[in-house]
Each structure stands twice: as C-alpha cells, then as structure tokens.
Tab-separated table of C-alpha atoms (C1' of nucleotides) in Angstrom:
chain	number	residue	atom	x	y	z
H	1	MET	CA	109.684	142.894	116.162
H	2	ARG	CA	111.051	141.859	119.462
H	3	ALA	CA	110.023	138.088	119.553
H	4	VAL	CA	111.670	137.991	116.617
H	5	GLU	CA	114.953	139.218	117.553
H	6	LYS	CA	114.515	137.442	120.719
H	7	ILE	CA	114.017	134.379	118.568
H	8	ALA	CA	116.987	135.411	116.054
H	9	ALA	CA	119.457	135.781	118.787
H	10	SER	CA	118.164	131.990	120.432
H	11	LEU	CA	119.403	130.489	116.966
H	12	ARG	CA	122.805	132.006	116.841
H	13	ASP	CA	123.544	130.697	119.857
H	14	LYS	CA	123.294	127.388	118.658
H	15	GLY	CA	125.549	127.999	115.856
H	16	LEU	CA	122.661	127.786	113.748
H	17	LYS	CA	121.450	130.064	110.841
H	18	LEU	CA	119.118	132.927	110.445
H	19	THR	CA	117.559	132.522	106.478
H	20	PRO	CA	115.260	134.943	105.488
H	21	GLN	CA	112.539	131.884	105.010
H	22	ARG	CA	113.469	131.359	108.686
H	23	ARG	CA	112.983	134.591	109.533
H	24	LEU	CA	110.147	134.645	107.772
H	25	ILE	CA	107.969	132.409	109.479
H	26	ILE	CA	109.230	133.561	113.409
H	27	GLU	CA	107.381	137.070	112.337
H	28	ILE	CA	104.587	135.195	111.764
H	29	LEU	CA	104.214	132.673	114.492
H	30	SER	CA	104.873	135.594	116.794
H	31	LYS	CA	102.164	137.854	115.232
H	32	ASP	CA	99.625	135.339	114.977
H	33	ARG	CA	97.378	134.761	118.411
H	34	SER	CA	95.420	131.804	116.911
H	35	HIS	CA	96.846	129.261	118.128
H	36	PRO	CA	97.800	128.294	114.125
H	37	THR	CA	98.893	124.787	112.991
H	38	VAL	CA	101.968	124.023	110.417
H	39	GLU	CA	99.591	124.037	107.491
H	40	ASP	CA	98.340	127.700	109.094
H	41	VAL	CA	101.629	128.555	108.949
H	42	TYR	CA	102.977	128.209	105.653
H	43	LYS	CA	99.720	129.415	103.868
H	44	GLN	CA	101.033	132.340	105.290
H	45	VAL	CA	104.286	132.087	104.654
H	46	VAL	CA	103.526	131.345	100.346
H	47	GLU	CA	101.967	134.360	100.010
H	48	VAL	CA	104.973	136.188	101.207
H	49	MET	CA	107.687	133.959	99.069
H	50	PRO	CA	105.846	131.588	97.125
H	51	GLU	CA	108.729	129.236	96.739
H	52	VAL	CA	108.880	128.239	100.339
H	53	SER	CA	108.789	124.474	100.805
H	54	ARG	CA	106.130	122.121	103.587
H	55	THR	CA	108.810	121.144	104.951
H	56	THR	CA	111.025	124.229	105.689
H	57	VAL	CA	107.767	125.039	107.312
H	58	TYR	CA	107.953	121.813	109.871
H	59	ASN	CA	112.180	121.929	109.972
H	60	THR	CA	111.711	125.639	111.051
H	61	ILE	CA	108.730	124.851	113.597
H	62	ARG	CA	110.486	121.415	114.938
H	63	GLU	CA	113.379	123.844	115.522
H	64	MET	CA	112.576	126.328	117.347
H	65	SER	CA	109.847	124.428	119.685
H	66	SER	CA	112.911	122.542	120.827
H	67	LEU	CA	114.830	125.258	120.974
H	68	GLY	CA	111.821	126.254	122.983
H	69	GLU	CA	111.010	129.101	121.250
H	70	ILE	CA	107.292	127.923	120.532
H	71	VAL	CA	105.738	125.015	122.260
H	72	GLU	CA	102.778	122.941	121.268
H	73	VAL	CA	99.690	123.555	122.759
H	74	GLN	CA	96.298	120.620	123.513
H	75	ASP	CA	95.919	118.980	120.019
H	76	LEU	CA	92.377	118.901	119.560
H	77	SER	CA	92.209	116.303	116.424
H	78	ASP	CA	91.143	118.664	113.505
H	79	GLY	CA	94.522	118.791	111.392
H	80	GLY	CA	97.620	119.247	112.883
H	81	ILE	CA	99.694	120.112	116.183
H	82	ARG	CA	99.110	123.320	116.632
H	83	TYR	CA	102.178	125.945	118.142
H	84	ASP	CA	102.008	129.114	120.381
H	85	THR	CA	104.683	131.807	120.994
H	86	CYS	CA	104.768	131.419	124.378
H	87	ALA	CA	106.271	135.394	124.867
H	88	GLU	CA	103.927	135.158	128.193
H	89	SER	CA	102.952	132.463	129.594
H	90	HIS	CA	98.843	132.015	129.263
H	91	HIS	CA	96.408	129.269	129.458
H	92	HIS	CA	93.906	128.784	126.873
H	93	PHE	CA	89.877	128.082	126.662
H	94	PHE	CA	88.835	125.345	124.557
H	95	CYS	CA	85.050	125.445	123.197
H	96	ILE	CA	83.530	122.135	123.243
H	97	SER	CA	81.047	122.986	120.562
H	98	CYS	CA	82.484	125.812	117.773
H	99	ARG	CA	85.914	123.983	119.000
H	100	THR	CA	87.695	127.175	119.060
H	101	LEU	CA	90.338	127.957	121.875
H	102	ARG	CA	91.199	131.308	123.012
H	103	ASP	CA	93.781	132.377	125.469
H	104	VAL	CA	92.592	133.424	128.958
H	105	GLU	CA	94.300	135.230	131.759
H	106	LEU	CA	94.678	132.684	134.748
H	107	LYS	CA	96.098	134.749	138.045
H	108	MET	CA	96.971	131.321	139.614
H	109	PRO	CA	99.367	130.272	142.194
H	110	HIS	CA	102.173	127.727	140.928
H	111	ALA	CA	100.749	123.517	140.632
H	112	ALA	CA	103.241	122.693	143.085
H	113	GLU	CA	101.545	123.800	145.767
H	114	PHE	CA	98.637	121.909	145.841
H	115	SER	CA	100.376	118.666	144.620
H	116	ASP	CA	102.869	116.468	146.722
H	117	ASP	CA	103.546	114.145	143.422
H	118	LEU	CA	105.848	116.593	142.058
H	119	GLU	CA	108.560	116.655	144.693
H	120	GLY	CA	111.598	116.394	143.178
H	121	CYS	CA	110.716	117.324	139.514
H	122	GLU	CA	112.203	120.299	137.569
H	123	ILE	CA	109.047	122.712	136.391
H	124	VAL	CA	109.744	124.345	132.832
H	125	ARG	CA	105.712	125.616	132.066
H	126	GLU	CA	102.236	124.854	133.533
H	127	GLN	CA	99.062	124.662	130.848
H	128	MET	CA	95.955	124.444	132.283
H	129	THR	CA	93.357	123.818	129.512
H	130	ILE	CA	89.968	124.463	130.324
H	131	TYR	CA	87.034	122.593	128.366
H	132	GLY	CA	83.507	124.198	128.178
H	133	ILE	CA	80.925	125.754	126.434
H	134	CYS	CA	81.478	129.271	125.147
H	135	PRO	CA	79.315	132.423	125.090
H	136	SER	CA	77.797	132.748	122.150
H	137	CYS	CA	77.545	128.701	121.971
H	138	ARG	CA	75.258	128.519	124.937
H	139	ASP	CA	73.039	131.104	123.545
H	140	ALA	CA	72.614	129.280	120.852
H	141	ALA	CA	72.146	125.684	122.511
H	142	LYS	CA	69.013	127.644	124.577
H	143	LYS	CA	67.766	129.418	121.765
H	144	ALA	CA	67.249	125.515	120.132
H	145	GLY	CA	66.376	124.765	123.134
H	146	LYS	CA	63.149	125.977	123.152
H	147	ASN	CA	61.432	123.945	120.496
G	1	MET	CA	84.555	97.314	136.892
G	2	ARG	CA	82.027	100.077	137.514
G	3	ALA	CA	83.128	102.420	134.352
G	4	VAL	CA	81.882	99.682	132.695
G	5	GLU	CA	79.028	99.662	133.798
G	6	LYS	CA	78.873	103.205	133.898
G	7	ILE	CA	79.530	103.805	130.469
G	8	ALA	CA	77.560	100.468	129.070
G	9	ALA	CA	74.288	102.553	130.183
G	10	SER	CA	75.385	105.554	128.880
G	11	LEU	CA	75.558	103.511	125.323
G	12	ARG	CA	72.499	102.192	126.047
G	13	ASP	CA	70.835	105.708	126.734
G	14	LYS	CA	72.093	107.013	123.213
G	15	GLY	CA	70.396	104.318	121.515
G	16	LEU	CA	73.863	102.559	121.071
G	17	LYS	CA	74.258	98.566	121.710
G	18	LEU	CA	76.869	97.033	123.996
G	19	THR	CA	78.789	94.440	121.713
G	20	PRO	CA	81.188	92.585	122.649
G	21	GLN	CA	84.447	94.344	120.728
G	22	ARG	CA	82.732	97.761	123.176
G	23	ARG	CA	83.178	95.778	126.357
G	24	LEU	CA	85.951	94.570	125.483
G	25	ILE	CA	87.773	98.053	124.694
G	26	ILE	CA	85.725	99.972	127.355
G	27	GLU	CA	87.068	97.161	130.338
G	28	ILE	CA	90.427	97.392	128.239
G	29	LEU	CA	90.221	101.521	128.733
G	30	SER	CA	89.225	101.855	132.727
G	31	LYS	CA	92.209	99.523	133.072
G	32	ASP	CA	94.556	101.193	131.399
G	33	ARG	CA	96.051	104.000	133.099
G	34	SER	CA	98.353	104.776	131.154
G	35	HIS	CA	97.005	106.980	128.716
G	36	PRO	CA	96.878	104.157	126.118
G	37	THR	CA	96.866	105.349	121.343
G	38	VAL	CA	94.928	103.497	119.681
G	39	GLU	CA	97.343	101.493	118.310
G	40	ASP	CA	98.389	100.782	122.191
G	41	VAL	CA	94.265	100.227	123.138
G	42	TYR	CA	93.901	97.981	120.198
G	43	LYS	CA	96.858	95.759	120.354
G	44	GLN	CA	95.471	94.745	124.610
G	45	VAL	CA	92.304	93.854	121.916
G	46	VAL	CA	93.626	91.804	119.842
G	47	GLU	CA	95.315	89.778	122.706
G	48	VAL	CA	91.305	88.778	123.857
G	49	MET	CA	89.832	88.781	120.189
G	50	PRO	CA	91.997	88.145	117.784
G	51	GLU	CA	89.670	89.489	114.760
G	52	VAL	CA	88.901	92.521	115.799
G	53	SER	CA	89.897	95.179	113.942
G	54	ARG	CA	91.034	98.719	114.100
G	55	THR	CA	88.201	99.998	112.563
G	56	THR	CA	86.510	99.188	115.413
G	57	VAL	CA	88.648	99.871	117.541
G	58	TYR	CA	88.883	103.775	116.427
G	59	ASN	CA	85.144	103.661	116.050
G	60	THR	CA	84.631	102.697	119.896
G	61	ILE	CA	86.892	105.169	121.378
G	62	ARG	CA	85.634	107.724	118.503
G	63	GLU	CA	81.840	107.203	119.428
G	64	MET	CA	83.044	107.221	123.973
G	65	SER	CA	84.605	109.922	123.032
G	66	SER	CA	81.646	111.919	121.637
G	67	LEU	CA	79.899	110.616	124.132
G	68	GLY	CA	82.211	112.405	126.984
G	69	GLU	CA	82.910	108.999	128.492
G	70	ILE	CA	86.841	109.581	128.287
G	71	VAL	CA	88.565	112.105	126.903
G	72	GLU	CA	91.838	113.202	124.578
G	73	VAL	CA	95.043	113.855	125.966
G	74	GLN	CA	97.459	116.500	124.812
G	75	ASP	CA	99.402	115.076	122.778
G	76	LEU	CA	102.671	114.314	122.468
G	77	SER	CA	103.254	114.767	119.152
G	78	ASP	CA	104.886	111.084	118.881
G	79	GLY	CA	102.515	108.417	117.715
G	80	GLY	CA	98.948	109.112	117.860
G	81	ILE	CA	96.263	110.660	120.077
G	82	ARG	CA	96.278	109.694	123.532
G	83	TYR	CA	93.418	108.149	125.792
G	84	ASP	CA	91.539	108.780	129.289
G	85	THR	CA	88.617	107.565	131.006
G	86	CYS	CA	87.843	110.329	133.275
G	87	ALA	CA	86.471	108.425	135.711
G	88	GLU	CA	88.432	111.231	138.621
G	89	SER	CA	89.220	114.227	137.153
G	90	HIS	CA	93.112	114.463	137.052
G	91	HIS	CA	96.249	116.194	136.221
G	92	HIS	CA	99.516	115.906	134.192
G	93	PHE	CA	103.141	116.347	134.526
G	94	PHE	CA	104.964	115.849	131.187
G	95	CYS	CA	108.390	115.473	131.171
G	96	ILE	CA	110.329	116.514	128.253
G	97	SER	CA	113.133	114.614	128.706
G	98	CYS	CA	111.710	110.803	128.556
G	99	ARG	CA	108.618	111.900	127.263
G	100	THR	CA	106.476	109.779	129.961
G	101	LEU	CA	103.149	111.736	130.980
G	102	ARG	CA	101.935	110.795	134.487
G	103	ASP	CA	99.267	111.320	136.036
G	104	VAL	CA	99.271	114.300	139.348
G	105	GLU	CA	97.034	114.939	141.884
G	106	LEU	CA	96.106	118.602	142.567
G	107	LYS	CA	94.122	120.175	144.633
G	108	MET	CA	93.612	122.802	143.402
G	109	PRO	CA	90.850	125.551	143.893
G	110	HIS	CA	88.948	125.879	140.473
G	111	ALA	CA	90.330	128.293	137.176
G	112	ALA	CA	87.573	130.033	137.282
G	113	GLU	CA	88.381	132.055	140.364
G	114	PHE	CA	91.932	133.279	139.158
G	115	SER	CA	90.098	134.515	135.808
G	116	ASP	CA	87.699	137.375	134.694
G	117	ASP	CA	88.054	136.017	131.181
G	118	LEU	CA	85.251	132.717	131.751
G	119	GLU	CA	82.298	135.271	132.302
G	120	GLY	CA	80.082	132.975	130.687
G	121	CYS	CA	81.350	130.627	129.745
G	122	GLU	CA	79.649	126.850	131.400
G	123	ILE	CA	83.146	124.643	132.660
G	124	VAL	CA	82.782	121.705	131.978
G	125	ARG	CA	86.791	120.015	132.576
G	126	GLU	CA	90.223	121.424	133.957
G	127	GLN	CA	92.541	120.112	132.480
G	128	MET	CA	96.318	121.075	134.087
G	129	THR	CA	99.427	119.913	132.336
G	130	ILE	CA	102.657	120.232	133.526
G	131	TYR	CA	105.819	120.375	131.707
G	132	GLY	CA	109.487	119.689	133.273
G	133	ILE	CA	112.158	117.245	133.931
G	134	CYS	CA	111.337	114.024	135.895
G	135	PRO	CA	113.152	113.181	139.222
G	136	SER	CA	115.253	110.936	137.605
G	137	CYS	CA	115.615	113.005	133.982
G	138	ARG	CA	117.211	115.136	136.428
G	139	ASP	CA	119.540	112.896	138.527
G	140	ALA	CA	120.533	111.619	135.222
G	141	ALA	CA	121.597	114.817	133.677
G	142	LYS	CA	123.482	116.403	136.631
G	143	LYS	CA	125.964	112.840	136.293
G	144	ALA	CA	126.386	113.022	132.573
G	145	GLY	CA	127.289	117.115	133.467
G	146	LYS	CA	130.447	116.192	136.221
G	147	ASN	CA	132.836	116.064	132.691
X	1	DC	C1'	61.766	83.478	108.053
X	2	DA	C1'	61.789	88.117	106.290
X	3	DC	C1'	62.548	93.094	107.983
X	4	DT	C1'	65.475	96.983	109.436
X	5	DA	C1'	68.765	99.443	111.933
X	6	DC	C1'	73.200	99.190	113.955
X	7	DG	C1'	77.803	96.503	114.486
X	8	DT	C1'	82.060	94.987	111.846
X	9	DT	C1'	85.079	94.218	108.630
X	10	DG	C1'	89.105	95.065	105.037
X	11	DT	C1'	90.627	97.095	102.362
X	12	DA	C1'	91.667	101.802	100.060
X	13	DA	C1'	91.710	106.641	100.592
X	14	DT	C1'	93.049	110.870	102.882
X	15	DC	C1'	95.438	113.507	105.755
X	16	DA	C1'	100.238	115.138	108.629
X	17	DT	C1'	104.563	114.583	109.388
X	18	DT	C1'	109.418	113.032	107.913
X	19	DA	C1'	113.331	110.899	105.777
X	20	DT	C1'	116.193	111.615	102.302
X	21	DA	C1'	119.353	113.685	99.093
X	22	DA	C1'	120.717	116.942	95.264
X	23	DA	C1'	121.107	121.622	95.388
X	24	DT	C1'	122.078	126.053	96.976
X	25	DA	C1'	122.715	129.565	100.823
X	26	DT	C1'	125.045	131.634	105.232
X	27	DA	C1'	128.905	133.113	108.039
X	28	DA	C1'	133.246	133.016	108.829
X	29	DA	C1'	138.035	132.987	107.646
X	30	DC	C1'	141.012	134.580	104.541
O	1	DG	C1'	135.373	139.527	98.137
O	2	DT	C1'	136.373	134.597	97.433
O	3	DT	C1'	137.560	130.454	100.068
O	4	DT	C1'	135.006	127.401	102.618
O	5	DA	C1'	132.953	124.154	105.861
O	6	DT	C1'	128.619	124.466	107.072
O	7	DA	C1'	123.727	124.588	107.500
O	8	DT	C1'	119.675	125.244	105.252
O	9	DT	C1'	116.073	124.246	101.560
O	10	DT	C1'	113.980	122.338	97.930
O	11	DA	C1'	110.954	118.221	95.461
O	12	DT	C1'	109.770	113.796	96.403
O	13	DA	C1'	108.664	110.145	97.620
O	14	DA	C1'	107.931	107.052	102.809
O	15	DT	C1'	105.452	106.367	106.907
O	16	DG	C1'	101.705	106.687	110.206
O	17	DA	C1'	97.452	108.019	112.292
O	18	DT	C1'	93.121	108.470	110.936
O	19	DT	C1'	88.807	108.015	107.758
O	20	DA	C1'	85.886	106.800	104.346
O	21	DC	C1'	83.895	103.275	101.820
O	22	DA	C1'	81.153	99.053	100.428
O	23	DA	C1'	79.681	94.708	101.933
O	24	DC	C1'	78.493	91.554	105.418
O	25	DG	C1'	76.946	90.267	110.079
O	26	DT	C1'	73.987	90.415	113.635
O	27	DA	C1'	69.665	91.355	117.315
O	28	DG	C1'	65.739	92.068	118.060
O	29	DT	C1'	60.684	92.805	115.895
O	30	DG	C1'	56.790	91.718	113.387
DNA sequence: CACTACGTTGTAATCATTATAAATATAAAC
DNA sequence: GTTTATATTTATAATGATTACAACGTAGTG
C-alpha cells in the first residue's frame, strides 16, 4: 500500500483531509490497473461503503487528478474518462476491434530528442497510445476472412 | 482540397452518399487544424448552411471516424471529444496550464522497436501526447513567482 | 410516376459530469 | 476531551455532450 501513503501525504501537504472515503477511493484506484472510469470506481467503492455518493468519487478523483497523483488517459468515447495511477510511467495499446486498453512498456528515448517544436516547454509527462488490432482479434478476423 | 476528394472516394466505396452537408463538414474538418469538437464544427457549418442540424454533424463525424478518415484525439475533459483529420501523422503537446493542444512534429522511430509487449499486434497508428507547460505559461508563472 | 434506400431534421431521451446547499466529519487548538 | 474553523460528504438538481427515434426529403431505378 505504498501508493496510498504517498497520496495521503500529498493530500496533507495541501491541507486536505484524509477521510475514510478518500482513503478507500485511493486504495481502489491504486490497485485497479484496468483504467477504470469514475463509474467503475464508484461501483467498487459502494461494495465496501454502500453509503458513499457518486459526487464524492467524482470530487476525490478530480482533486487527485489536479494534484497530479492520477492521470486521465485517452478517452475512448465509451462512457466516461478513464483514470490511471501514474506511479510508474507507461504507455498504452488500444485495440480498435475489441476496444480494450492495455499497458505497454516502452523503453523509449524522450520525445524532446526528436523535435524542435518543444523548445522552451517544460515537459511533465509523455504518453504514447498505440492503436491497432490485438493478436486475438487479428486471429478472429483471419478465421472469419476465410469465407 | 485533396483531403476532401480522398474522403469522398472513401464514402463512395462504402456505398455512402456525398451530400452537400457531408461535403461541407469534411471541408471544414480538413481545413481546421485546431482539433475542434463537434460543437466547434457545427458552429462553422451553420455559418454556411444555417439549416444543418447538430445530428447531421454528429452522424457524419461518427461515420468518418469509423471509416478511419478522421480520428479522435485525447479528450481534455473540456467539453466534448476533439477530432483531427489524420492526413499526416503527427503528435500533440498539451499545456496543462492554458489547456491548449498543439501539433508537434516528432521524427521518432516506431514504438514497436522499443517493446516486446506488441508481439503479434497489428499497429495502425501511434499517437504521442506530451504534457507540460508551454513557454508563455512558463514565463507567466516565473513573473508571478517573483512576489 | 411510384419504389426503394439512404440522409436529414427536430425533438426527446440518455449518460457523464458539475453546481449547490444543508448536514457532517476532521484536524488542530485549547 | 471539548471546541472551533474548515473541509467534506451527501442528495438533488442542473448542465452539457451525445444518441435514439420518427417523420420528412432526396436521388436514382424501373
């Protein structure tokens, strides 16, 4: 539960309080590697604390997002913004067929090395999203194509 | 107006019709490099053809998107999904302070060269989004920080 | 001129998100 | 351990983006 402590400390730094609701939301977010929407998180929250409101989940996630503790990931326009704890920087592969998003580890040099357009910019984060067809969808398409 | 012709051809291939409304929407989208939302496009459309409905703009953009002629770009959670004609592949810089998105040219090797996680995937597109603070916001912050 | 298929329009419905205001819980000071 | 000031939660209502739907329009075919 390292991540939770880190985020809790960050909250305190800003004079914000660590309530049971927030603690739970943070725990869920840092365990869930599936890039959940707010609604996904809410569903998990109410399993443990049924009386928590959606608003609290929205507020908490928004606050942590503005604190930089979690990040929004590419919206796939399937119901809501998705979030990701950014503990370790990583990138994403999105299958345009089954519409799933999965993590990809890329040992890649920094973008600034490949561009003059970033002169004078302070770079905080780099996020690559690779779009394509995952192996299982590809196999399915191949099979279907044999008709 | 090369892009318009290309998209028009793509429509015909699928048995879809090139109506005046669609032509206009395509023209506007391929000229506008500001990653407009549907609403942005709609506003430009009605300046030329005031009777066009939002629904048509939504439908057309959705169709072109599923045709792969335009792509959604990273949602900044400021009102709506943003679109981009993908004529030339390019990447984005997003200023987390002024919340603007601008194009960046990156002469970068393909992601697949840096990862084993993409084994068996058919890659269609790679989209890098760089988050940070643009030069003008940075200067503004520096000035403000002198107090 | 009908027939057919696709497009468009306007309206209503849906879904995600944010605003508001009253009630409550928290951390720190006493 | 109260008290106090402030932050937080809650429920509800409002907003904004997007989609569903049904009626009307258009173009091409026989």
